[in-house]
């Protein structure tokens, strides 16, 4: 099978572990020769006698590389290659077609179904192992990139809904650079009422545990409604809707978030005995244009909202009592007035010329 003198090549140093190689060939001699070459070179080899058996093995444990014959029973090599390249768990596995067929048409067919390389029988073991080493290096680089992407996704998912993370990762250069754009957003501020007194009466450990328990529940609501979590502010936090992904229902989702938070906080108080009975949750929302983007430096940046819309939402939250949600008129109108809200006397804010028209939502039982 080999044209030249056999040579041992160490492939185990690529991954710092034995590379997993799948060999699919219906000829036992070809399988044994490939397994001998690869095993001697430090690989962990799995063999299959036909395409269906090979596909089942690859889906059970994706290999680092597959060496596939073309003419096999049940599923031929080209169909197997296509199946591997279309399955999410194996689509980045390098595939080498190893066959006695040596025509340009056959090579074209192999490339069309996604093959990464083509080796013609009889082959030199040195050439084969060199190509395997090259493809394994590419696979290692891909695995490293995927690992970094998973870490990046884990970080982003701490602040953003999963579908928002998907959008950012499609064009990270655009969404993760310094600077911002003017966007129409709805800003939400929530603050725990009575928490200062709570901290005076409890140990630091209990205060932190309680705060984390509340935040764990409330921040999830933001993500469930496709909001962007901005930051924690002591015993409160800020979120916004409309960036980086905007929709016609941004204000409505922000209001739904506030309603669900109040109901969830009510349930937390009921299930926590006397621990949270003196605490409440005040929420303020306002909608308008603001600059949204990454503020800071190349090393440390904060994806946030800058503008008067933030100040108004914060002022409304400060006026809200425990169990209350205060909406600006802009948010009320953008939510299509589908919320059961009571108009209030405009709120006069120090340093602001005109009072702020507002609407009140009082959640039952809070």
PDB file of C-alpha atoms in Angstrom, residues 34-317:
ATOM      1  CA  UNK A  34      -4.022   2.857   8.525  1.00  0.00           C
ATOM      2  CA  UNK A  35      -4.555   1.882  12.146  1.00  0.00           C
ATOM      3  CA  UNK A  36      -0.951   0.653  12.392  1.00  0.00           C
ATOM      4  CA  UNK A  37       0.472   3.860  10.884  1.00  0.00           C
ATOM      5  CA  UNK A  38      -1.643   6.095  13.094  1.00  0.00           C
ATOM      6  CA  UNK A  39      -1.339   4.119  16.323  1.00  0.00           C
ATOM      7  CA  UNK A  40       2.446   4.004  15.982  1.00  0.00           C
ATOM      8  CA  UNK A  41       2.335   7.790  15.541  1.00  0.00           C
ATOM      9  CA  UNK A  42       0.531   8.289  18.836  1.00  0.00           C
ATOM     10  CA  UNK A  43      -3.105   8.376  17.719  1.00  0.00           C
ATOM     11  CA  UNK A  44      -6.186   6.784  19.210  1.00  0.00           C
ATOM     12  CA  UNK A  45      -7.863   5.029  16.278  1.00  0.00           C
ATOM     13  CA  UNK A  46     -11.478   3.949  15.837  1.00  0.00           C
ATOM     14  CA  UNK A  47     -12.327   1.835  12.798  1.00  0.00           C
ATOM     15  CA  UNK A  48     -15.579   1.217  10.941  1.00  0.00           C
ATOM     16  CA  UNK A  49     -16.417  -1.223   8.141  1.00  0.00           C
ATOM     17  CA  UNK A  50     -19.032   0.974   6.442  1.00  0.00           C
ATOM     18  CA  UNK A  51     -20.315   4.549   6.340  1.00  0.00           C
ATOM     19  CA  UNK A  52     -23.271   4.018   8.660  1.00  0.00           C
ATOM     20  CA  UNK A  53     -21.099   2.480  11.396  1.00  0.00           C
ATOM     21  CA  UNK A  54     -18.586   5.319  10.972  1.00  0.00           C
ATOM     22  CA  UNK A  55     -21.289   8.007  11.246  1.00  0.00           C
ATOM     23  CA  UNK A  56     -22.704   6.443  14.420  1.00  0.00           C
ATOM     24  CA  UNK A  57     -19.215   6.353  15.958  1.00  0.00           C
ATOM     25  CA  UNK A  58     -18.500   9.972  14.977  1.00  0.00           C
ATOM     26  CA  UNK A  59     -21.775  11.255  16.419  1.00  0.00           C
ATOM     27  CA  UNK A  60     -21.194   9.327  19.638  1.00  0.00           C
ATOM     28  CA  UNK A  61     -17.707  10.815  20.063  1.00  0.00           C
ATOM     29  CA  UNK A  62     -16.573  13.335  17.416  1.00  0.00           C
ATOM     30  CA  UNK A  63     -13.065  12.500  16.197  1.00  0.00           C
ATOM     31  CA  UNK A  64     -10.289  14.987  15.539  1.00  0.00           C
ATOM     32  CA  UNK A  65      -9.995  13.739  11.961  1.00  0.00           C
ATOM     33  CA  UNK A  66     -11.615  11.144   9.683  1.00  0.00           C
ATOM     34  CA  UNK A  67      -9.961   9.029   6.967  1.00  0.00           C
ATOM     35  CA  UNK A  68     -12.696   7.715   4.677  1.00  0.00           C
ATOM     36  CA  UNK A  69     -12.798   5.322   1.761  1.00  0.00           C
ATOM     37  CA  UNK A  70     -15.279   6.107  -1.017  1.00  0.00           C
ATOM     38  CA  UNK A  71     -16.687   2.702  -1.955  1.00  0.00           C
ATOM     39  CA  UNK A  72     -18.336   1.249   1.156  1.00  0.00           C
ATOM     40  CA  UNK A  73     -21.619  -0.599   1.808  1.00  0.00           C
ATOM     41  CA  UNK A  74     -24.729   0.934   3.449  1.00  0.00           C
ATOM     42  CA  UNK A  75     -23.340   4.479   3.132  1.00  0.00           C
ATOM     43  CA  UNK A  76     -20.496   5.371   0.782  1.00  0.00           C
ATOM     44  CA  UNK A  77     -17.666   7.730   1.687  1.00  0.00           C
ATOM     45  CA  UNK A  78     -19.073  10.762  -0.095  1.00  0.00           C
ATOM     46  CA  UNK A  79     -22.440  10.442   1.673  1.00  0.00           C
ATOM     47  CA  UNK A  80     -20.606   9.944   4.979  1.00  0.00           C
ATOM     48  CA  UNK A  81     -18.480  13.042   4.398  1.00  0.00           C
ATOM     49  CA  UNK A  82     -21.563  15.105   3.599  1.00  0.00           C
ATOM     50  CA  UNK A  83     -23.341  13.800   6.710  1.00  0.00           C
ATOM     51  CA  UNK A  84     -20.358  14.731   8.890  1.00  0.00           C
ATOM     52  CA  UNK A  85     -20.087  18.206   7.375  1.00  0.00           C
ATOM     53  CA  UNK A  86     -23.786  18.985   7.851  1.00  0.00           C
ATOM     54  CA  UNK A  87     -24.048  17.816  11.446  1.00  0.00           C
ATOM     55  CA  UNK A  88     -23.342  20.612  13.991  1.00  0.00           C
ATOM     56  CA  UNK A  89     -21.271  18.334  16.228  1.00  0.00           C
ATOM     57  CA  UNK A  90     -18.936  17.115  13.458  1.00  0.00           C
ATOM     58  CA  UNK A  91     -18.996  19.802  10.765  1.00  0.00           C
ATOM     59  CA  UNK A  92     -15.494  21.036  11.637  1.00  0.00           C
ATOM     60  CA  UNK A  93     -13.913  17.568  11.713  1.00  0.00           C
ATOM     61  CA  UNK A  94     -11.314  17.411   8.896  1.00  0.00           C
ATOM     62  CA  UNK A  95     -12.156  14.677   6.389  1.00  0.00           C
ATOM     63  CA  UNK A  96      -9.553  13.007   4.159  1.00  0.00           C
ATOM     64  CA  UNK A  97     -10.878  10.879   1.318  1.00  0.00           C
ATOM     65  CA  UNK A  98      -8.604   7.850   0.833  1.00  0.00           C
ATOM     66  CA  UNK A  99      -9.461   5.964  -2.352  1.00  0.00           C
ATOM     67  CA  UNK A 100      -8.101   4.127  -5.363  1.00  0.00           C
ATOM     68  CA  UNK A 101     -10.256   6.320  -7.625  1.00  0.00           C
ATOM     69  CA  UNK A 102      -7.900   8.883  -9.144  1.00  0.00           C
ATOM     70  CA  UNK A 103      -9.795  11.106 -11.558  1.00  0.00           C
ATOM     71  CA  UNK A 104     -10.451  14.820 -11.471  1.00  0.00           C
ATOM     72  CA  UNK A 105     -14.180  14.085 -11.447  1.00  0.00           C
ATOM     73  CA  UNK A 106     -13.864  11.959  -8.301  1.00  0.00           C
ATOM     74  CA  UNK A 107     -11.771  14.620  -6.576  1.00  0.00           C
ATOM     75  CA  UNK A 108     -14.328  17.257  -7.501  1.00  0.00           C
ATOM     76  CA  UNK A 109     -17.136  15.134  -6.038  1.00  0.00           C
ATOM     77  CA  UNK A 110     -15.181  14.759  -2.799  1.00  0.00           C
ATOM     78  CA  UNK A 111     -14.537  18.505  -2.522  1.00  0.00           C
ATOM     79  CA  UNK A 112     -18.180  19.308  -3.269  1.00  0.00           C
ATOM     80  CA  UNK A 113     -19.357  17.294  -0.243  1.00  0.00           C
ATOM     81  CA  UNK A 114     -16.843  19.060   2.006  1.00  0.00           C
ATOM     82  CA  UNK A 115     -13.723  16.899   1.993  1.00  0.00           C
ATOM     83  CA  UNK A 116     -10.627  18.703   3.253  1.00  0.00           C
ATOM     84  CA  UNK A 117      -8.057  16.570   1.442  1.00  0.00           C
ATOM     85  CA  UNK A 118      -7.759  13.701  -1.030  1.00  0.00           C
ATOM     86  CA  UNK A 119      -5.218  10.847  -0.847  1.00  0.00           C
ATOM     87  CA  UNK A 120      -4.956   8.322  -3.676  1.00  0.00           C
ATOM     88  CA  UNK A 121      -4.078   4.667  -3.132  1.00  0.00           C
ATOM     89  CA  UNK A 122      -1.367   3.489  -3.170  1.00  0.00           C
ATOM     90  CA  UNK A 123      -0.003   6.223  -0.937  1.00  0.00           C
ATOM     91  CA  UNK A 124       3.188   7.004   0.924  1.00  0.00           C
ATOM     92  CA  UNK A 125       2.754   6.686   4.674  1.00  0.00           C
ATOM     93  CA  UNK A 126       4.989   9.741   5.121  1.00  0.00           C
ATOM     94  CA  UNK A 127       2.806  11.864   2.854  1.00  0.00           C
ATOM     95  CA  UNK A 128      -0.348  10.592   4.521  1.00  0.00           C
ATOM     96  CA  UNK A 129       0.885  11.302   8.044  1.00  0.00           C
ATOM     97  CA  UNK A 130       2.193  14.729   7.003  1.00  0.00           C
ATOM     98  CA  UNK A 131      -1.229  15.667   5.678  1.00  0.00           C
ATOM     99  CA  UNK A 132      -2.869  14.293   8.805  1.00  0.00           C
ATOM    100  CA  UNK A 133      -0.532  16.373  10.968  1.00  0.00           C
ATOM    101  CA  UNK A 134      -1.325  19.517   8.972  1.00  0.00           C
ATOM    102  CA  UNK A 135      -5.079  19.022   9.281  1.00  0.00           C
ATOM    103  CA  UNK A 136      -4.815  18.189  12.974  1.00  0.00           C
ATOM    104  CA  UNK A 137      -2.984  21.481  13.559  1.00  0.00           C
ATOM    105  CA  UNK A 138      -5.817  23.329  11.816  1.00  0.00           C
ATOM    106  CA  UNK A 139      -8.343  21.415  13.937  1.00  0.00           C
ATOM    107  CA  UNK A 140      -6.466  22.387  17.095  1.00  0.00           C
ATOM    108  CA  UNK A 141      -6.520  26.063  16.111  1.00  0.00           C
ATOM    109  CA  UNK A 142     -10.251  25.823  15.435  1.00  0.00           C
ATOM    110  CA  UNK A 143     -10.835  24.173  18.831  1.00  0.00           C
ATOM    111  CA  UNK A 144      -8.914  26.980  20.532  1.00  0.00           C
ATOM    112  CA  UNK A 145     -11.024  29.610  18.772  1.00  0.00           C
ATOM    113  CA  UNK A 146     -14.211  27.765  19.724  1.00  0.00           C
ATOM    114  CA  UNK A 147     -13.048  27.586  23.331  1.00  0.00           C
ATOM    115  CA  UNK A 148     -12.468  31.343  23.394  1.00  0.00           C
ATOM    116  CA  UNK A 149     -15.859  31.912  21.776  1.00  0.00           C
ATOM    117  CA  UNK A 150     -17.542  29.804  24.443  1.00  0.00           C
ATOM    118  CA  UNK A 151     -15.806  31.833  27.137  1.00  0.00           C
ATOM    119  CA  UNK A 152     -16.837  35.070  25.418  1.00  0.00           C
ATOM    120  CA  UNK A 153     -20.422  33.822  25.206  1.00  0.00           C
ATOM    121  CA  UNK A 154     -20.405  32.944  28.905  1.00  0.00           C
ATOM    122  CA  UNK A 155     -19.260  36.479  29.713  1.00  0.00           C
ATOM    123  CA  UNK A 156     -21.815  38.118  27.407  1.00  0.00           C
ATOM    124  CA  UNK A 157     -24.628  35.892  28.665  1.00  0.00           C
ATOM    125  CA  UNK A 158     -24.096  37.350  32.131  1.00  0.00           C
ATOM    126  CA  UNK A 159     -25.292  40.722  30.828  1.00  0.00           C
ATOM    127  CA  UNK A 160     -27.394  40.006  27.751  1.00  0.00           C
ATOM    128  CA  UNK A 161     -30.159  37.706  26.626  1.00  0.00           C
ATOM    129  CA  UNK A 162     -28.912  34.773  24.543  1.00  0.00           C
ATOM    130  CA  UNK A 163     -30.433  36.040  21.301  1.00  0.00           C
ATOM    131  CA  UNK A 164     -28.753  39.419  21.855  1.00  0.00           C
ATOM    132  CA  UNK A 165     -25.442  37.624  22.378  1.00  0.00           C
ATOM    133  CA  UNK A 166     -25.981  35.827  19.067  1.00  0.00           C
ATOM    134  CA  UNK A 167     -26.348  39.164  17.282  1.00  0.00           C
ATOM    135  CA  UNK A 168     -23.184  40.598  18.866  1.00  0.00           C
ATOM    136  CA  UNK A 169     -21.111  37.539  17.940  1.00  0.00           C
ATOM    137  CA  UNK A 170     -22.175  37.815  14.295  1.00  0.00           C
ATOM    138  CA  UNK A 171     -20.340  41.152  14.084  1.00  0.00           C
ATOM    139  CA  UNK A 172     -18.201  41.657  17.223  1.00  0.00           C
ATOM    140  CA  UNK A 173     -16.081  44.356  15.566  1.00  0.00           C
ATOM    141  CA  UNK A 174     -19.188  46.498  15.214  1.00  0.00           C
ATOM    142  CA  UNK A 175     -20.816  45.796  18.565  1.00  0.00           C
ATOM    143  CA  UNK A 176     -17.716  45.650  20.790  1.00  0.00           C
ATOM    144  CA  UNK A 177     -15.829  48.755  19.719  1.00  0.00           C
ATOM    145  CA  UNK A 178     -15.662  51.989  21.705  1.00  0.00           C
ATOM    146  CA  UNK A 179     -18.269  54.587  20.825  1.00  0.00           C
ATOM    147  CA  UNK A 180     -22.012  54.629  20.448  1.00  0.00           C
ATOM    148  CA  UNK A 181     -25.057  55.352  18.343  1.00  0.00           C
ATOM    149  CA  UNK A 182     -28.223  57.290  19.012  1.00  0.00           C
ATOM    150  CA  UNK A 183     -30.990  54.775  19.665  1.00  0.00           C
ATOM    151  CA  UNK A 184     -34.572  54.818  20.899  1.00  0.00           C
ATOM    152  CA  UNK A 185     -34.505  52.899  24.177  1.00  0.00           C
ATOM    153  CA  UNK A 186     -36.529  52.233  27.293  1.00  0.00           C
ATOM    154  CA  UNK A 187     -34.546  52.390  30.524  1.00  0.00           C
ATOM    155  CA  UNK A 188     -35.582  50.544  33.679  1.00  0.00           C
ATOM    156  CA  UNK A 189     -34.318  51.258  37.190  1.00  0.00           C
ATOM    157  CA  UNK A 190     -35.272  49.042  40.128  1.00  0.00           C
ATOM    158  CA  UNK A 191     -34.395  49.651  43.772  1.00  0.00           C
ATOM    159  CA  UNK A 192     -35.074  47.691  46.957  1.00  0.00           C
ATOM    160  CA  UNK A 193     -36.929  49.846  49.453  1.00  0.00           C
ATOM    161  CA  UNK A 194     -36.027  49.486  53.134  1.00  0.00           C
ATOM    162  CA  UNK A 195     -32.691  47.832  52.436  1.00  0.00           C
ATOM    163  CA  UNK A 196     -30.617  50.360  54.401  1.00  0.00           C
ATOM    164  CA  UNK A 197     -32.536  49.486  57.547  1.00  0.00           C
ATOM    165  CA  UNK A 198     -32.217  45.794  56.666  1.00  0.00           C
ATOM    166  CA  UNK A 199     -28.420  46.101  56.533  1.00  0.00           C
ATOM    167  CA  UNK A 200     -28.368  47.732  59.974  1.00  0.00           C
ATOM    168  CA  UNK A 201     -30.221  44.797  61.536  1.00  0.00           C
ATOM    169  CA  UNK A 202     -28.387  41.895  59.888  1.00  0.00           C
ATOM    170  CA  UNK A 203     -24.861  40.583  59.509  1.00  0.00           C
ATOM    171  CA  UNK A 204     -22.870  41.391  56.387  1.00  0.00           C
ATOM    172  CA  UNK A 205     -22.971  37.731  55.341  1.00  0.00           C
ATOM    173  CA  UNK A 206     -26.761  37.620  55.579  1.00  0.00           C
ATOM    174  CA  UNK A 207     -27.110  40.919  53.719  1.00  0.00           C
ATOM    175  CA  UNK A 208     -24.995  39.649  50.813  1.00  0.00           C
ATOM    176  CA  UNK A 209     -26.820  36.324  50.721  1.00  0.00           C
ATOM    177  CA  UNK A 210     -30.197  38.084  50.664  1.00  0.00           C
ATOM    178  CA  UNK A 211     -29.128  40.566  48.008  1.00  0.00           C
ATOM    179  CA  UNK A 212     -27.770  37.800  45.783  1.00  0.00           C
ATOM    180  CA  UNK A 213     -30.955  35.781  46.204  1.00  0.00           C
ATOM    181  CA  UNK A 214     -33.076  38.745  45.135  1.00  0.00           C
ATOM    182  CA  UNK A 215     -30.800  39.707  42.241  1.00  0.00           C
ATOM    183  CA  UNK A 216     -30.603  36.116  41.001  1.00  0.00           C
ATOM    184  CA  UNK A 217     -34.368  36.092  40.567  1.00  0.00           C
ATOM    185  CA  UNK A 218     -34.901  39.640  39.281  1.00  0.00           C
ATOM    186  CA  UNK A 219     -32.040  39.773  36.761  1.00  0.00           C
ATOM    187  CA  UNK A 220     -33.325  36.596  35.121  1.00  0.00           C
ATOM    188  CA  UNK A 221     -36.562  38.438  34.337  1.00  0.00           C
ATOM    189  CA  UNK A 222     -34.593  40.998  32.313  1.00  0.00           C
ATOM    190  CA  UNK A 223     -33.044  38.248  30.202  1.00  0.00           C
ATOM    191  CA  UNK A 224     -36.371  36.423  29.807  1.00  0.00           C
ATOM    192  CA  UNK A 225     -37.808  39.572  28.202  1.00  0.00           C
ATOM    193  CA  UNK A 226     -34.776  40.091  25.903  1.00  0.00           C
ATOM    194  CA  UNK A 227     -33.491  43.073  27.831  1.00  0.00           C
ATOM    195  CA  UNK A 228     -29.909  44.225  28.265  1.00  0.00           C
ATOM    196  CA  UNK A 229     -28.651  44.184  31.827  1.00  0.00           C
ATOM    197  CA  UNK A 230     -26.526  47.276  32.481  1.00  0.00           C
ATOM    198  CA  UNK A 231     -25.237  47.357  36.040  1.00  0.00           C
ATOM    199  CA  UNK A 232     -25.898  46.789  39.744  1.00  0.00           C
ATOM    200  CA  UNK A 233     -26.178  49.914  41.843  1.00  0.00           C
ATOM    201  CA  UNK A 234     -25.869  48.859  45.468  1.00  0.00           C
ATOM    202  CA  UNK A 235     -29.396  47.731  46.332  1.00  0.00           C
ATOM    203  CA  UNK A 236     -30.712  48.465  42.845  1.00  0.00           C
ATOM    204  CA  UNK A 237     -29.906  47.905  39.214  1.00  0.00           C
ATOM    205  CA  UNK A 238     -30.377  49.285  35.710  1.00  0.00           C
ATOM    206  CA  UNK A 239     -31.446  47.593  32.484  1.00  0.00           C
ATOM    207  CA  UNK A 240     -32.542  48.833  29.077  1.00  0.00           C
ATOM    208  CA  UNK A 241     -34.452  47.694  25.992  1.00  0.00           C
ATOM    209  CA  UNK A 242     -33.867  48.612  22.356  1.00  0.00           C
ATOM    210  CA  UNK A 243     -30.141  47.971  22.046  1.00  0.00           C
ATOM    211  CA  UNK A 244     -28.102  46.323  20.741  1.00  0.00           C
ATOM    212  CA  UNK A 245     -31.200  44.739  19.174  1.00  0.00           C
ATOM    213  CA  UNK A 246     -34.309  46.874  18.800  1.00  0.00           C
ATOM    214  CA  UNK A 247     -37.938  45.925  18.252  1.00  0.00           C
ATOM    215  CA  UNK A 248     -41.335  47.557  18.021  1.00  0.00           C
ATOM    216  CA  UNK A 249     -42.257  46.137  21.426  1.00  0.00           C
ATOM    217  CA  UNK A 250     -39.217  47.330  23.430  1.00  0.00           C
ATOM    218  CA  UNK A 251     -41.268  49.530  25.764  1.00  0.00           C
ATOM    219  CA  UNK A 252     -43.904  46.851  26.221  1.00  0.00           C
ATOM    220  CA  UNK A 253     -41.285  44.257  27.159  1.00  0.00           C
ATOM    221  CA  UNK A 254     -39.770  46.695  29.648  1.00  0.00           C
ATOM    222  CA  UNK A 255     -43.181  47.194  31.278  1.00  0.00           C
ATOM    223  CA  UNK A 256     -43.774  43.422  31.306  1.00  0.00           C
ATOM    224  CA  UNK A 257     -40.398  43.035  32.991  1.00  0.00           C
ATOM    225  CA  UNK A 258     -41.358  45.504  35.709  1.00  0.00           C
ATOM    226  CA  UNK A 259     -44.697  43.774  36.304  1.00  0.00           C
ATOM    227  CA  UNK A 260     -43.113  40.339  36.548  1.00  0.00           C
ATOM    228  CA  UNK A 261     -40.419  41.686  38.892  1.00  0.00           C
ATOM    229  CA  UNK A 262     -43.029  43.063  41.256  1.00  0.00           C
ATOM    230  CA  UNK A 263     -44.964  39.792  41.285  1.00  0.00           C
ATOM    231  CA  UNK A 264     -41.765  37.820  41.775  1.00  0.00           C
ATOM    232  CA  UNK A 265     -40.653  40.075  44.625  1.00  0.00           C
ATOM    233  CA  UNK A 266     -44.070  39.640  46.224  1.00  0.00           C
ATOM    234  CA  UNK A 267     -43.651  35.861  46.055  1.00  0.00           C
ATOM    235  CA  UNK A 268     -40.119  36.070  47.479  1.00  0.00           C
ATOM    236  CA  UNK A 269     -41.437  38.003  50.467  1.00  0.00           C
ATOM    237  CA  UNK A 270     -44.156  35.406  51.076  1.00  0.00           C
ATOM    238  CA  UNK A 271     -41.788  32.448  50.930  1.00  0.00           C
ATOM    239  CA  UNK A 272     -39.061  34.083  53.034  1.00  0.00           C
ATOM    240  CA  UNK A 273     -41.076  34.430  56.246  1.00  0.00           C
ATOM    241  CA  UNK A 274     -40.198  37.575  58.179  1.00  0.00           C
ATOM    242  CA  UNK A 275     -36.844  37.971  56.442  1.00  0.00           C
ATOM    243  CA  UNK A 276     -38.059  40.250  53.610  1.00  0.00           C
ATOM    244  CA  UNK A 277     -41.371  41.467  54.986  1.00  0.00           C
ATOM    245  CA  UNK A 278     -40.118  45.049  55.480  1.00  0.00           C
ATOM    246  CA  UNK A 279     -38.618  45.274  52.009  1.00  0.00           C
ATOM    247  CA  UNK A 280     -40.259  46.532  48.834  1.00  0.00           C
ATOM    248  CA  UNK A 281     -39.341  47.149  45.221  1.00  0.00           C
ATOM    249  CA  UNK A 282     -39.690  50.499  43.446  1.00  0.00           C
ATOM    250  CA  UNK A 283     -39.336  50.650  39.652  1.00  0.00           C
ATOM    251  CA  UNK A 284     -39.138  53.560  37.197  1.00  0.00           C
ATOM    252  CA  UNK A 285     -39.199  53.474  33.380  1.00  0.00           C
ATOM    253  CA  UNK A 286     -38.676  56.094  30.703  1.00  0.00           C
ATOM    254  CA  UNK A 287     -38.323  55.923  26.919  1.00  0.00           C
ATOM    255  CA  UNK A 288     -36.480  58.217  24.556  1.00  0.00           C
ATOM    256  CA  UNK A 289     -33.405  58.722  22.437  1.00  0.00           C
ATOM    257  CA  UNK A 290     -30.009  58.141  24.016  1.00  0.00           C
ATOM    258  CA  UNK A 291     -26.454  57.315  23.060  1.00  0.00           C
ATOM    259  CA  UNK A 292     -25.898  53.593  23.440  1.00  0.00           C
ATOM    260  CA  UNK A 293     -22.490  51.989  23.151  1.00  0.00           C
ATOM    261  CA  UNK A 294     -19.238  51.024  24.781  1.00  0.00           C
ATOM    262  CA  UNK A 295     -17.871  53.653  27.148  1.00  0.00           C
ATOM    263  CA  UNK A 296     -14.398  53.405  28.692  1.00  0.00           C
ATOM    264  CA  UNK A 297     -11.116  52.173  27.252  1.00  0.00           C
ATOM    265  CA  UNK A 298      -9.881  49.356  25.041  1.00  0.00           C
ATOM    266  CA  UNK A 299      -9.025  47.362  28.177  1.00  0.00           C
ATOM    267  CA  UNK A 300     -12.154  48.046  30.210  1.00  0.00           C
ATOM    268  CA  UNK A 301     -15.433  49.148  28.714  1.00  0.00           C
ATOM    269  CA  UNK A 302     -19.050  49.337  29.791  1.00  0.00           C
ATOM    270  CA  UNK A 303     -21.910  48.813  27.357  1.00  0.00           C
ATOM    271  CA  UNK A 304     -24.385  51.366  28.625  1.00  0.00           C
ATOM    272  CA  UNK A 305     -26.844  54.178  27.908  1.00  0.00           C
ATOM    273  CA  UNK A 306     -25.987  57.872  28.206  1.00  0.00           C
ATOM    274  CA  UNK A 307     -28.536  60.680  28.096  1.00  0.00           C
ATOM    275  CA  UNK A 308     -31.465  62.391  29.738  1.00  0.00           C
ATOM    276  CA  UNK A 309     -33.608  59.276  29.319  1.00  0.00           C
ATOM    277  CA  UNK A 310     -31.468  57.634  31.999  1.00  0.00           C
ATOM    278  CA  UNK A 311     -31.879  60.542  34.410  1.00  0.00           C
ATOM    279  CA  UNK A 312     -35.664  60.596  34.031  1.00  0.00           C
ATOM    280  CA  UNK A 313     -35.974  56.837  34.578  1.00  0.00           C
ATOM    281  CA  UNK A 314     -33.838  57.150  37.716  1.00  0.00           C
ATOM    282  CA  UNK A 315     -35.951  60.057  39.052  1.00  0.00           C
ATOM    283  CA  UNK A 316     -39.141  58.070  38.483  1.00  0.00           C
ATOM    284  CA  UNK A 317     -37.688  55.098  40.318  1.00  0.00           C
TER     285      UNK A 317
END
